[in-house]
Amino acid sequence: MPLARPVYRFNAAIVREPSASVVKGLRAVDHGDPDYDGVAAEHAAYVEALEAAGLAVTVLPPLEAFPDSIFVEDPALVFSAGAILLRPGNAARRGETAQLAPVLKRRFETVLEMAGTGFADGGDILVTPDRVLIGLSARTNAAGAGALGACLTRLGLASKTVTTPPGVLHFKTDCALIEENCVLTTARLAASGVFDGLETLITPEGEEAAANALRLNDVVLAGSQFPRTIEMLDQAGYNVVPLATEQIGRIDAGLSCMSLRWFDETLDG
Ligand code: CIR
């Protein structure tokens, strides 16, 4: 069921400051630890961009025990209708959910929990106008997708389970909804046919990591180290805000990962 406002219309966000331990964040391939000051600078610029896009940002304190807790997108999902506490697929991240739960319970009347024992990471969830896509991955399994789908139904949202290409961390590592009917994505994910009914803009070869962009209201946040993607978006008429993601990229993250975003109907605008 199409929502009344674009799915990328947001006025509220939650982020978490990086802990010193962020330099030990999980990564599939080790190209060396990120630099703490570099991550902090990328995070600060990101928060500024969220605020400039019109979001009221709640900044949570760092959690030393959870190196990847800066990536608040993964342990929860948030919508105007309510929040869902997720069960992250990597054991080292599972405790992040309990750290977010009280914050979400203060902000949302409805906070749902996944039934059963399956796993789902927020990075595997792409919200489109007519349904929420749940990408199966090394972090999200079929049981988790089923339990999450049931929660989404309770919030009045339709969902569909799809597959993330092998070797890609999260479904949204390789895609971002940049228009109601258009996805920025990689050739490998587009080729899998998951975006039937949507237009696709394909990241240039060698810039696959640019697909983890973020549409917020009138702007698209994109990694500043991906000039050909930025030019492509620019020429397609998007208002692009380039942001450095080199340090967080060392621990497999991009621009969607560092916030939970929603439209809070109790706020103005
Ligand atoms: C992890 O492996 O869980 C983190 N190092 C990166 C998480 C990135 N999150 C996301 O794509 N939503």
Short mmCIF file of N, CA, C and O in Angstrom, two decimals, residues 165 174 185-195 200-202:
data_model
loop_
_atom_site.label_atom_id
_atom_site.label_comp_id
_atom_site.label_asym_id
_atom_site.label_seq_id
_atom_site.Cartn_x
_atom_site.Cartn_y
_atom_site.Cartn_z
N PRO A 165 23.38 -10.90 -3.12
CA PRO A 165 24.40 -11.69 -3.84
C PRO A 165 25.48 -12.22 -2.88
O PRO A 165 25.81 -11.56 -1.90
N ASP A 174 24.55 -2.87 -1.34
CA ASP A 174 24.54 -2.77 -2.79
C ASP A 174 23.35 -1.99 -3.35
O ASP A 174 23.11 -2.06 -4.56
N THR A 185 22.00 1.05 -7.59
CA THR A 185 22.43 -0.30 -7.21
C THR A 185 23.63 -0.74 -8.04
O THR A 185 24.08 -0.02 -8.95
N THR A 186 24.15 -1.90 -7.70
CA THR A 186 25.29 -2.45 -8.44
C THR A 186 24.78 -3.35 -9.56
O THR A 186 23.65 -3.87 -9.51
N ALA A 187 25.65 -3.56 -10.54
CA ALA A 187 25.27 -4.44 -11.66
C ALA A 187 24.93 -5.84 -11.13
O ALA A 187 23.96 -6.46 -11.57
N ARG A 188 25.71 -6.32 -10.13
CA ARG A 188 25.48 -7.70 -9.66
C ARG A 188 24.12 -7.84 -8.97
O ARG A 188 23.44 -8.86 -9.12
N LEU A 189 23.70 -6.82 -8.22
CA LEU A 189 22.39 -6.95 -7.56
C LEU A 189 21.25 -6.73 -8.55
O LEU A 189 20.26 -7.46 -8.53
N ALA A 190 21.42 -5.74 -9.44
CA ALA A 190 20.37 -5.49 -10.45
C ALA A 190 20.14 -6.75 -11.29
O ALA A 190 19.01 -7.10 -11.61
N ALA A 191 21.25 -7.44 -11.60
CA ALA A 191 21.15 -8.63 -12.46
C ALA A 191 20.35 -9.74 -11.81
O ALA A 191 19.82 -10.62 -12.49
N SER A 192 20.23 -9.71 -10.50
CA SER A 192 19.50 -10.79 -9.82
C SER A 192 17.99 -10.61 -9.96
O SER A 192 17.22 -11.48 -9.56
N GLY A 193 17.55 -9.48 -10.53
CA GLY A 193 16.13 -9.31 -10.84
C GLY A 193 15.25 -8.91 -9.67
O GLY A 193 14.02 -8.96 -9.77
N VAL A 194 15.86 -8.49 -8.56
CA VAL A 194 15.04 -8.18 -7.37
C VAL A 194 14.27 -6.87 -7.49
O VAL A 194 13.35 -6.63 -6.73
N PHE A 195 14.65 -6.04 -8.46
CA PHE A 195 14.03 -4.71 -8.52
C PHE A 195 13.00 -4.59 -9.64
O PHE A 195 12.84 -3.52 -10.22
N THR A 200 16.44 1.39 -12.30
CA THR A 200 17.73 1.25 -11.62
C THR A 200 18.77 2.19 -12.23
O THR A 200 18.78 2.40 -13.44
N LEU A 201 19.59 2.74 -11.38
CA LEU A 201 20.80 3.46 -11.82
C LEU A 201 21.95 2.59 -11.32
O LEU A 201 22.01 2.26 -10.12
N ILE A 202 22.85 2.23 -12.22
CA ILE A 202 23.90 1.27 -11.87
C ILE A 202 25.21 2.00 -11.56
O ILE A 202 25.65 2.85 -12.33
#
